[in-house]
mmCIF file of C-alpha atoms and ligand atoms in Angstrom:
data_model
loop_
_atom_site.group_PDB
_atom_site.id
_atom_site.type_symbol
_atom_site.label_atom_id
_atom_site.label_comp_id
_atom_site.label_asym_id
_atom_site.label_seq_id
_atom_site.Cartn_x
_atom_site.Cartn_y
_atom_site.Cartn_z
ATOM 1 C CA UNK A 7 -10.194 -36.409 -6.167
ATOM 2 C CA UNK A 8 -10.689 -33.038 -7.785
ATOM 3 C CA UNK A 9 -13.167 -32.032 -5.079
ATOM 4 C CA UNK A 10 -10.834 -33.083 -2.316
ATOM 5 C CA UNK A 11 -8.044 -31.089 -3.898
ATOM 6 C CA UNK A 12 -10.137 -27.938 -4.166
ATOM 7 C CA UNK A 13 -11.389 -28.291 -0.593
ATOM 8 C CA UNK A 14 -7.810 -28.667 0.521
ATOM 9 C CA UNK A 15 -6.831 -25.601 -1.497
ATOM 10 C CA UNK A 16 -9.621 -23.581 0.156
ATOM 11 C CA UNK A 17 -8.587 -24.781 3.579
ATOM 12 C CA UNK A 18 -5.025 -23.742 2.909
ATOM 13 C CA UNK A 19 -6.153 -20.320 1.751
ATOM 14 C CA UNK A 20 -8.248 -19.905 4.895
ATOM 15 C CA UNK A 21 -5.433 -21.144 7.086
ATOM 16 C CA UNK A 22 -3.056 -18.722 5.424
ATOM 17 C CA UNK A 23 -5.328 -15.721 5.805
ATOM 18 C CA UNK A 24 -4.948 -14.884 9.524
ATOM 19 C CA UNK A 25 -1.181 -14.600 9.186
ATOM 20 C CA UNK A 26 -1.751 -11.578 6.969
ATOM 21 C CA UNK A 27 -4.662 -10.096 8.898
ATOM 22 C CA UNK A 28 -2.827 -7.746 11.216
ATOM 23 C CA UNK A 29 -0.115 -6.305 9.084
ATOM 24 C CA UNK A 30 2.498 -8.393 10.836
ATOM 25 C CA UNK A 31 3.811 -10.334 7.897
ATOM 26 C CA UNK A 32 7.564 -10.754 8.038
ATOM 27 C CA UNK A 33 9.591 -7.884 6.638
ATOM 28 C CA UNK A 34 9.827 -7.953 2.909
ATOM 29 C CA UNK A 35 7.846 -11.165 2.521
ATOM 30 C CA UNK A 36 5.774 -10.899 -0.619
ATOM 31 C CA UNK A 37 2.121 -10.374 0.101
ATOM 32 C CA UNK A 38 0.079 -13.354 -0.980
ATOM 33 C CA UNK A 39 -1.260 -12.403 -4.411
ATOM 34 C CA UNK A 40 -4.547 -13.875 -5.544
ATOM 35 C CA UNK A 41 -5.823 -12.568 -8.878
ATOM 36 C CA UNK A 42 -9.339 -13.574 -7.819
ATOM 37 C CA UNK A 43 -9.186 -11.191 -4.841
ATOM 38 C CA UNK A 44 -8.047 -8.113 -6.753
ATOM 39 C CA UNK A 45 -10.472 -5.229 -6.437
ATOM 40 C CA UNK A 46 -10.473 -2.354 -8.893
ATOM 41 C CA UNK A 47 -10.455 1.102 -7.302
ATOM 42 C CA UNK A 48 -10.539 4.601 -8.810
ATOM 43 C CA UNK A 49 -6.743 4.770 -8.284
ATOM 44 C CA UNK A 50 -5.806 1.337 -9.626
ATOM 45 C CA UNK A 51 -5.549 -2.115 -8.143
ATOM 46 C CA UNK A 52 -3.277 -4.563 -6.387
ATOM 47 C CA UNK A 53 -0.494 -5.512 -8.774
ATOM 48 C CA UNK A 54 0.764 -8.969 -9.596
ATOM 49 C CA UNK A 55 4.319 -9.223 -8.182
ATOM 50 C CA UNK A 56 5.203 -11.478 -11.135
ATOM 51 C CA UNK A 57 4.301 -8.699 -13.593
ATOM 52 C CA UNK A 58 6.124 -5.697 -12.167
ATOM 53 C CA UNK A 59 7.113 -3.189 -14.873
ATOM 54 C CA UNK A 60 8.778 -0.583 -12.692
ATOM 55 C CA UNK A 61 10.459 -0.397 -9.285
ATOM 56 C CA UNK A 62 10.362 2.821 -7.284
ATOM 57 C CA UNK A 63 12.204 3.368 -4.012
ATOM 58 C CA UNK A 64 10.537 5.675 -1.533
ATOM 59 C CA UNK A 65 12.000 6.893 1.748
ATOM 60 C CA UNK A 66 9.932 8.123 4.691
ATOM 61 C CA UNK A 67 11.472 10.476 7.209
ATOM 62 C CA UNK A 68 10.662 12.020 10.573
ATOM 63 C CA UNK A 69 10.601 15.384 8.796
ATOM 64 C CA UNK A 70 7.186 14.067 7.737
ATOM 65 C CA UNK A 71 8.123 13.800 4.119
ATOM 66 C CA UNK A 72 8.284 11.196 1.411
ATOM 67 C CA UNK A 73 11.331 11.205 -0.820
ATOM 68 C CA UNK A 74 10.569 11.580 -3.642
ATOM 69 C CA UNK A 75 7.472 13.681 -3.027
ATOM 70 C CA UNK A 76 6.170 13.186 -6.561
ATOM 71 C CA UNK A 77 6.209 10.218 -8.916
ATOM 72 C CA UNK A 78 5.280 9.808 -12.575
ATOM 73 C CA UNK A 79 4.185 6.483 -14.062
ATOM 74 C CA UNK A 80 2.407 5.256 -17.163
ATOM 75 C CA UNK A 81 -1.114 3.969 -17.234
ATOM 76 C CA UNK A 82 -0.935 0.182 -16.966
ATOM 77 C CA UNK A 83 2.355 0.166 -15.055
ATOM 78 C CA UNK A 84 2.646 -2.349 -12.244
ATOM 79 C CA UNK A 85 4.938 -0.673 -9.740
ATOM 80 C CA UNK A 86 6.863 -2.294 -6.927
ATOM 81 C CA UNK A 87 7.298 0.381 -4.282
ATOM 82 C CA UNK A 88 10.167 -0.398 -1.946
ATOM 83 C CA UNK A 89 9.358 1.755 1.045
ATOM 84 C CA UNK A 90 12.134 2.484 3.544
ATOM 85 C CA UNK A 91 11.426 4.064 6.911
ATOM 86 C CA UNK A 92 14.494 6.212 7.584
ATOM 87 C CA UNK A 93 12.994 7.657 10.755
ATOM 88 C CA UNK A 94 12.744 6.713 14.409
ATOM 89 C CA UNK A 95 8.940 6.421 14.487
ATOM 90 C CA UNK A 96 6.394 4.313 12.612
ATOM 91 C CA UNK A 97 5.429 5.556 9.162
ATOM 92 C CA UNK A 98 3.232 4.130 6.476
ATOM 93 C CA UNK A 99 2.622 4.610 2.801
ATOM 94 C CA UNK A 100 -0.991 4.514 1.690
ATOM 95 C CA UNK A 101 -1.902 4.960 -1.970
ATOM 96 C CA UNK A 102 -5.262 6.531 -2.803
ATOM 97 C CA UNK A 103 -7.147 9.474 -4.160
ATOM 98 C CA UNK A 104 -6.489 12.828 -2.522
ATOM 99 C CA UNK A 105 -10.039 12.892 -1.173
ATOM 100 C CA UNK A 106 -10.035 9.272 -0.027
ATOM 101 C CA UNK A 107 -6.789 9.756 1.892
ATOM 102 C CA UNK A 108 -8.061 12.951 3.495
ATOM 103 C CA UNK A 109 -11.152 11.103 4.721
ATOM 104 C CA UNK A 110 -9.051 8.192 5.900
ATOM 105 C CA UNK A 111 -6.771 10.561 7.841
ATOM 106 C CA UNK A 112 -9.823 11.996 9.629
ATOM 107 C CA UNK A 113 -10.907 8.475 10.533
ATOM 108 C CA UNK A 114 -7.445 7.643 11.862
ATOM 109 C CA UNK A 115 -7.682 10.584 14.264
ATOM 110 C CA UNK A 116 -10.863 9.108 15.715
ATOM 111 C CA UNK A 117 -9.593 5.527 15.753
ATOM 112 C CA UNK A 118 -5.816 5.743 16.087
ATOM 113 C CA UNK A 119 -5.418 2.038 16.837
ATOM 114 C CA UNK A 120 -7.074 1.026 13.591
ATOM 115 C CA UNK A 121 -5.127 -1.766 11.915
ATOM 116 C CA UNK A 122 -5.189 -2.330 8.202
ATOM 117 C CA UNK A 123 -4.014 -4.956 5.869
ATOM 118 C CA UNK A 124 -4.817 -3.631 2.456
ATOM 119 C CA UNK A 125 -2.805 -4.060 -0.710
ATOM 120 C CA UNK A 126 -2.371 -0.275 -1.053
ATOM 121 C CA UNK A 127 -0.777 0.133 2.394
ATOM 122 C CA UNK A 128 2.710 -0.519 3.759
ATOM 123 C CA UNK A 129 3.253 0.039 7.499
ATOM 124 C CA UNK A 130 6.948 0.255 8.072
ATOM 125 C CA UNK A 131 8.714 0.145 11.416
ATOM 126 C CA UNK A 132 11.690 2.459 12.026
ATOM 127 C CA UNK A 133 14.712 1.278 10.087
ATOM 128 C CA UNK A 134 12.706 -1.327 8.189
ATOM 129 C CA UNK A 135 11.566 -1.656 4.596
ATOM 130 C CA UNK A 136 8.116 -2.535 3.298
ATOM 131 C CA UNK A 137 6.626 -3.102 -0.088
ATOM 132 C CA UNK A 138 3.531 -2.332 -2.152
ATOM 133 C CA UNK A 139 2.883 -3.756 -5.610
ATOM 134 C CA UNK A 140 0.299 -1.584 -7.303
ATOM 135 C CA UNK A 141 -1.022 -1.369 -10.828
ATOM 136 C CA UNK A 142 -2.088 2.059 -12.048
ATOM 137 C CA UNK A 143 -4.994 1.250 -14.333
ATOM 138 C CA UNK A 144 -6.309 4.786 -14.786
ATOM 139 C CA UNK A 145 -4.753 8.026 -15.869
ATOM 140 C CA UNK A 146 -4.963 10.935 -13.478
ATOM 141 C CA UNK A 147 -3.449 12.419 -10.353
ATOM 142 C CA UNK A 148 -3.384 10.339 -7.227
ATOM 143 C CA UNK A 149 -1.682 10.560 -3.876
ATOM 144 C CA UNK A 150 0.252 8.615 -1.313
ATOM 145 C CA UNK A 151 0.196 9.599 2.299
ATOM 146 C CA UNK A 152 1.255 8.585 5.766
ATOM 147 C CA UNK A 153 -1.856 8.229 7.896
ATOM 148 C CA UNK A 154 -0.137 7.775 11.235
ATOM 149 C CA UNK A 155 -2.061 10.386 13.276
ATOM 150 C CA UNK A 156 -0.601 13.857 12.789
ATOM 151 C CA UNK A 157 1.693 12.941 9.911
ATOM 152 C CA UNK A 158 -0.756 13.647 7.096
ATOM 153 C CA UNK A 159 -1.556 17.004 8.680
ATOM 154 C CA UNK A 160 2.178 17.748 8.884
ATOM 155 C CA UNK A 161 2.411 17.364 5.130
ATOM 156 C CA UNK A 162 3.403 13.737 4.728
ATOM 157 C CA UNK A 163 1.768 13.431 1.320
ATOM 158 C CA UNK A 164 3.097 12.730 -2.163
ATOM 159 C CA UNK A 165 1.649 12.856 -5.645
ATOM 160 C CA UNK A 166 1.477 10.222 -8.387
ATOM 161 C CA UNK A 167 0.806 11.381 -11.911
ATOM 162 C CA UNK A 168 -0.416 8.587 -14.200
ATOM 163 C CA UNK A 169 -0.268 9.324 -17.939
HETATM 164 CU CU1 CU B 204 4.532 9.112 8.958
#
């Protein structure tokens, strides 16, 4: 019985996966969180939505800015970012290191159609709201940026200070 149950669980996980593969999950639906899939990065890791310690609202505008443009959190915080696109064009919030985001922006210029579904990214359609739950596991200075081609270059970058 146990085996059947675990096979069924795996099948369900597999069946559930494609729905999340192209960043088209319904607005504001919680991303499926699986502690076993969490990968540590130099700038933290996917946060458990059940263990959020802080909520931060971020707006993205067609002036190519994030509001606020700088955020301070504590090491260990699990932050729910509620990301509102106040503009008329697509924007996204991508959390990373300054260097990693720079490299990613270069890549986006070469492959503008590139689709992502990563826990550190929220693509948000005009007028819509997206969400990222991220745990900052290391102290330091990190960034968030919009990597829609041209936006990063126009200054659509913010800073996270983790103490
Ligand atoms: Cu943008």
